[in-house]
PDB file of C-alpha atoms in Angstrom:
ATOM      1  CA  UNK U 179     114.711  63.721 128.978  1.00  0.00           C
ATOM      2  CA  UNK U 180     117.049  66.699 127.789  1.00  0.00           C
ATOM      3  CA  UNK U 181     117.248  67.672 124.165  1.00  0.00           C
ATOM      4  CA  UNK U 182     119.768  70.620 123.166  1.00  0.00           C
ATOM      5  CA  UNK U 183     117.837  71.246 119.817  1.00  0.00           C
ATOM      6  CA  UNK U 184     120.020  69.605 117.697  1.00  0.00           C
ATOM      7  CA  UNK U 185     118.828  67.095 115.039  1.00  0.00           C
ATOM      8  CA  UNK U 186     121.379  64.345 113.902  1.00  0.00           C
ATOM      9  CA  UNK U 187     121.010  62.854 110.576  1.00  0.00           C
ATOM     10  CA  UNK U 188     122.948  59.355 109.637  1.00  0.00           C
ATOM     11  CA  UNK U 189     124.638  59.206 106.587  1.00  0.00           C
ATOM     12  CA  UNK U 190     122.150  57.620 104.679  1.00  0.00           C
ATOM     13  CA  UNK U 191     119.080  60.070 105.981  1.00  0.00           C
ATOM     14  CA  UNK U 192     121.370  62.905 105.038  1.00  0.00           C
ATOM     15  CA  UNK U 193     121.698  61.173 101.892  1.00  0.00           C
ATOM     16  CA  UNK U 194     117.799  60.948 101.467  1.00  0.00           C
ATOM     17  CA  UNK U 195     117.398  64.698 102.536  1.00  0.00           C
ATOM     18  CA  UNK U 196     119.625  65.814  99.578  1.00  0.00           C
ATOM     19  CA  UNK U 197     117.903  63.384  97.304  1.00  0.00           C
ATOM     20  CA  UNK U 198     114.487  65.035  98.396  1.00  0.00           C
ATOM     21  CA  UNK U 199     115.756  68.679  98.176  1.00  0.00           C
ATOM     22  CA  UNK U 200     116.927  67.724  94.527  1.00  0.00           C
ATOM     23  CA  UNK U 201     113.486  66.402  93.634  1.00  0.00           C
ATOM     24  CA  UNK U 202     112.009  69.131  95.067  1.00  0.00           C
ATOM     25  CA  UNK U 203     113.808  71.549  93.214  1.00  0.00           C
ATOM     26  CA  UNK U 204     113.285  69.828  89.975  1.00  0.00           C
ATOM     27  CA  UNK U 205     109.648  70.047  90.074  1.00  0.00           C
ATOM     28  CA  UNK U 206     110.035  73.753  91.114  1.00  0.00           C
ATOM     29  CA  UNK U 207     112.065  74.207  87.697  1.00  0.00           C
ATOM     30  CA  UNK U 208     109.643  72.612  85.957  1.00  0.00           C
ATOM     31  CA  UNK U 209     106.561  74.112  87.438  1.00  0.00           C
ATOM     32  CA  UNK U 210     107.564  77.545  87.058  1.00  0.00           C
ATOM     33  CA  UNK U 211     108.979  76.584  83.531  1.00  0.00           C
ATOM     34  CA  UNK U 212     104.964  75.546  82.943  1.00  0.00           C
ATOM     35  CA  UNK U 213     103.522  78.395  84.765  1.00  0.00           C
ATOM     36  CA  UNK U 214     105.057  80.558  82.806  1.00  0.00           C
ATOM     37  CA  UNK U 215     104.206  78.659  79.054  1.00  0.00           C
ATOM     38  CA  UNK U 216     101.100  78.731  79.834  1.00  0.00           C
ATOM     39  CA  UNK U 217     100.706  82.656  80.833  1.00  0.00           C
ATOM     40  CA  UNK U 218     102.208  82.838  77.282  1.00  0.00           C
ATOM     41  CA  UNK U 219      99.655  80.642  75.647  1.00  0.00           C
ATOM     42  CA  UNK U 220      96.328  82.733  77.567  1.00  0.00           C
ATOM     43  CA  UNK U 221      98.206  85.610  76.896  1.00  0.00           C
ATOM     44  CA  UNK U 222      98.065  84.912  73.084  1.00  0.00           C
ATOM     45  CA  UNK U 223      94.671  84.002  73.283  1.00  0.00           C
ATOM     46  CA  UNK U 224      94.191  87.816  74.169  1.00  0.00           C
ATOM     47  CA  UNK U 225      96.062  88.827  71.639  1.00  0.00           C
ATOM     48  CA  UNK U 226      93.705  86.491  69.269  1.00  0.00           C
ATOM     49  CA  UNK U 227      90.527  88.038  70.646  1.00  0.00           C
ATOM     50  CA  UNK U 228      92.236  91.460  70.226  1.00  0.00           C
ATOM     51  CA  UNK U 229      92.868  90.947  66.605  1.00  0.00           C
ATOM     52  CA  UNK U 230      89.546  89.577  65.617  1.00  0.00           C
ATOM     53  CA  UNK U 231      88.051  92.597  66.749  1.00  0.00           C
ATOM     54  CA  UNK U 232      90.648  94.995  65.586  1.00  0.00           C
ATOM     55  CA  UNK U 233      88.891  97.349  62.693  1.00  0.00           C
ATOM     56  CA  UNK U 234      85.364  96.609  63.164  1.00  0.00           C
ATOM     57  CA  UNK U 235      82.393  99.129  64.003  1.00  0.00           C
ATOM     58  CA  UNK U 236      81.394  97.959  67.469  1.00  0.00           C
ATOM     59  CA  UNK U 237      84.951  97.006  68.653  1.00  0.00           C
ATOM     60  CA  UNK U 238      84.426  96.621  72.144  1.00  0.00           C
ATOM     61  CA  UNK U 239      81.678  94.164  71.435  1.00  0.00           C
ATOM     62  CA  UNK U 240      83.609  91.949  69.099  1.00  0.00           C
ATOM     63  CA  UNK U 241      86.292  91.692  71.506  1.00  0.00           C
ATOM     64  CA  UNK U 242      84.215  90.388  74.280  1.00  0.00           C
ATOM     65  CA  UNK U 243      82.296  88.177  72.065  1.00  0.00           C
ATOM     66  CA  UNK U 244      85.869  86.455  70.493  1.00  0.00           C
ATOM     67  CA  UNK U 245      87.625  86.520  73.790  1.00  0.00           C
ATOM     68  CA  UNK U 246      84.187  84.515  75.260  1.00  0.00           C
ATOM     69  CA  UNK U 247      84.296  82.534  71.888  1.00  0.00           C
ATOM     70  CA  UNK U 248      88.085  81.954  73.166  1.00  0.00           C
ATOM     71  CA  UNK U 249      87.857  81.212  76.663  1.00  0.00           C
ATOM     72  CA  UNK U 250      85.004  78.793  76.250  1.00  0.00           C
ATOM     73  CA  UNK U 251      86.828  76.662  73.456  1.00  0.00           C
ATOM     74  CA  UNK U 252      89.906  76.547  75.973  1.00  0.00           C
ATOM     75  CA  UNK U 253      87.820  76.246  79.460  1.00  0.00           C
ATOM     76  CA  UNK U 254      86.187  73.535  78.126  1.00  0.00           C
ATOM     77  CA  UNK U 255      88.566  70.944  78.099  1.00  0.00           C
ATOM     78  CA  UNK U 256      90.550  72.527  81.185  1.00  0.00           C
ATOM     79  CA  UNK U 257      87.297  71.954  82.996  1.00  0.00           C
ATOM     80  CA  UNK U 258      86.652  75.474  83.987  1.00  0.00           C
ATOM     81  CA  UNK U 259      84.092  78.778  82.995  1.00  0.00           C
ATOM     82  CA  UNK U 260      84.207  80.568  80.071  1.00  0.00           C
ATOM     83  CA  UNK U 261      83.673  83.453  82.495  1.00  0.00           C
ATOM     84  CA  UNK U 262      86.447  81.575  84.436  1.00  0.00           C
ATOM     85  CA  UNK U 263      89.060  81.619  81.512  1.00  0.00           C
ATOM     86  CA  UNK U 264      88.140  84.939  80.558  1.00  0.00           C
ATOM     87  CA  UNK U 265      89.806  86.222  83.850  1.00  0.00           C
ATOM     88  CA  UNK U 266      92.440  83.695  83.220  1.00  0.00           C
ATOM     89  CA  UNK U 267      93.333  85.353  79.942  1.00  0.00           C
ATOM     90  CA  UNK U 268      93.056  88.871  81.560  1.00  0.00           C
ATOM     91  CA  UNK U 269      95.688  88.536  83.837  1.00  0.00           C
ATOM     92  CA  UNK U 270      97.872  86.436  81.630  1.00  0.00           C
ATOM     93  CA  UNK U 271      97.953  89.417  79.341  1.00  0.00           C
ATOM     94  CA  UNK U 272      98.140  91.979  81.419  1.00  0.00           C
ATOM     95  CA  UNK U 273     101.184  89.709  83.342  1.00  0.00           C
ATOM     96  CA  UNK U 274     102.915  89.098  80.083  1.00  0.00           C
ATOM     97  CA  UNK U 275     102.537  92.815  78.425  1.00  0.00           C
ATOM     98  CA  UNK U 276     103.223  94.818  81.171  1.00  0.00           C
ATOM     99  CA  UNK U 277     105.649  92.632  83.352  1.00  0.00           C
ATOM    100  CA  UNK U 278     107.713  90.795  80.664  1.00  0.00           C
ATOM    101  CA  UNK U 279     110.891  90.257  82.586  1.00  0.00           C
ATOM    102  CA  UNK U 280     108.759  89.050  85.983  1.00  0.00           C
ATOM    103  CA  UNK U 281     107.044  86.394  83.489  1.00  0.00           C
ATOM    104  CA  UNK U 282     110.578  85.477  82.264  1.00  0.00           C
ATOM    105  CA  UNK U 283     112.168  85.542  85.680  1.00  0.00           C
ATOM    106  CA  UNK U 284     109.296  83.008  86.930  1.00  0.00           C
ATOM    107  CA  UNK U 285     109.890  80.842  83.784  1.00  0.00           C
ATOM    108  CA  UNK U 286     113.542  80.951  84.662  1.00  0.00           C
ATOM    109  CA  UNK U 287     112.853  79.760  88.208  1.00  0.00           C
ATOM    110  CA  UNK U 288     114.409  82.682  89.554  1.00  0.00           C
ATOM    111  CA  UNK U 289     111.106  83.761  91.711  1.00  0.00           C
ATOM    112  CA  UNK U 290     108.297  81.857  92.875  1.00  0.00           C
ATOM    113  CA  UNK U 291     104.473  82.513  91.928  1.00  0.00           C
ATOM    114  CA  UNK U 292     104.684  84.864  95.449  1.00  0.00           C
ATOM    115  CA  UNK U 293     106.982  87.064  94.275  1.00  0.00           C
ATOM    116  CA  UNK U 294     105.613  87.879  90.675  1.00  0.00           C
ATOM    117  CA  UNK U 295     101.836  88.383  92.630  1.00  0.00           C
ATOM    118  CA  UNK U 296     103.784  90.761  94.961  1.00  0.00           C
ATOM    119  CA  UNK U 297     105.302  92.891  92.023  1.00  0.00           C
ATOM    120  CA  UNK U 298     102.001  92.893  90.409  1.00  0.00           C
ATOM    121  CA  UNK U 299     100.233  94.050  93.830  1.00  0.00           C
ATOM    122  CA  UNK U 300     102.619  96.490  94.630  1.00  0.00           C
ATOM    123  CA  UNK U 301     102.963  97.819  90.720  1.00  0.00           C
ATOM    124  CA  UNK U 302      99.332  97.875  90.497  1.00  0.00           C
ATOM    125  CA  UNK U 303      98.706 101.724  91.206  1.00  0.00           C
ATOM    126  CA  UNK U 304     102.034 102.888  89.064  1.00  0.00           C
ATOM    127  CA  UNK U 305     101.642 104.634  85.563  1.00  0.00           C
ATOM    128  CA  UNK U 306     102.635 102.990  83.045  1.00  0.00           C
ATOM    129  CA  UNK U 307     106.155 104.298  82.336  1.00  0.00           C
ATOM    130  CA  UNK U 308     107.081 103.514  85.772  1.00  0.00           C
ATOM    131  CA  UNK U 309     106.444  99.684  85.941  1.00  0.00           C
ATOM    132  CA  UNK U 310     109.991  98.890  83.718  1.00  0.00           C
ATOM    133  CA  UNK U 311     112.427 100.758  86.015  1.00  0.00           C
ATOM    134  CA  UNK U 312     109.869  99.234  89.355  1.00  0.00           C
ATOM    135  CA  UNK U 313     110.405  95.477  88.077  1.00  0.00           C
ATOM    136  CA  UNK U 314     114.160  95.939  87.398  1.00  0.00           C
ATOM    137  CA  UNK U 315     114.524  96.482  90.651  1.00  0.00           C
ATOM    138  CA  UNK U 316     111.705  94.512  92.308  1.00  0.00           C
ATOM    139  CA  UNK U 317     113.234  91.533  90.674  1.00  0.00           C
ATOM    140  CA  UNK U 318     116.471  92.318  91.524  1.00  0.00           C
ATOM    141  CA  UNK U 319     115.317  92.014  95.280  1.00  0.00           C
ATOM    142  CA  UNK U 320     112.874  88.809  94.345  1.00  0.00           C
ATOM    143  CA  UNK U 321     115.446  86.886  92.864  1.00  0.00           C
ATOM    144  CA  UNK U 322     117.680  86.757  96.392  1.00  0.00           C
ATOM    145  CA  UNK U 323     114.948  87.521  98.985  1.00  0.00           C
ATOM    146  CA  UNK U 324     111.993  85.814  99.934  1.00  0.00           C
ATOM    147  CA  UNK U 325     108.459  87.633  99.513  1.00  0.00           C
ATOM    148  CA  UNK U 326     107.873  88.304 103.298  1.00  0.00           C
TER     149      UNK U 326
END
């Protein structure tokens, strides 16, 4: 048997593909629409356990003692750690304060989960007046290529 490589679809299975690509990509809206609300949500949890602490003597240790506080009334009910949620909250901050427009871009659909943990990998190491004018142009790139 000789096949030239070429796969022929009948009307109705090309019919079924597009209906599959268009459910596909409506969950992949709404995913990264829900990734990114709930970066937003751990990330103001930080921002809670931040401001409970803010102006007291041992500052450090009130802010791990209300960010545990914090993480354990949220990891309970999502089943997970207050160690766990902690870390969750960690990177939701530092995702949301110091890559705002890769948070937005992922909520927007315009880049997949890959492509804001590749900015945030390769941004990892740059001073902080750098990142901005890195992610401008790292999603510039993410939002037409694909992370490999």
């Amino acid at each position: 048997m000789h096949s030239n490589g070429v796969i022929e679809f009948s009307e109705a299975q090309t019919a079924e593909l597009a209906s599959i690509l268009a459910a596909v990509q409506q969950a992949d809206a709404a995913l990264a629409a829900a990734e990114a609300a709930r970066v937003r949500a751990l990330a103001r949890a930080g921002e809670l356990a931040r401001e409970l602490a803010a102006g007291k003597p041992s500052r450090v240790r009130e802010h791990d003692m209300a960010l545990r506080s914090i993480a354990a009334t949220i990891g309970v009910p999502a089943r997970v750690s207050d160690r766990s949620m902690q870390r969750q909250i960690g990177e939701a901050t530092r995702l949301a304060e110091r890559y705002p427009g890769t948070l937005e871009a992922r909520g927007l659909g315009e880049i997949t989960r890959q492509h804001v943990y590749a900015i945030q990998d390769a941004a990892a190491d740059l001073p902080d007046e750098a990142v901005a004018a890195f992610e401008a142009e790292a999603l510039e790139r993410c939002r037409r290529d694909t992370v490999g």
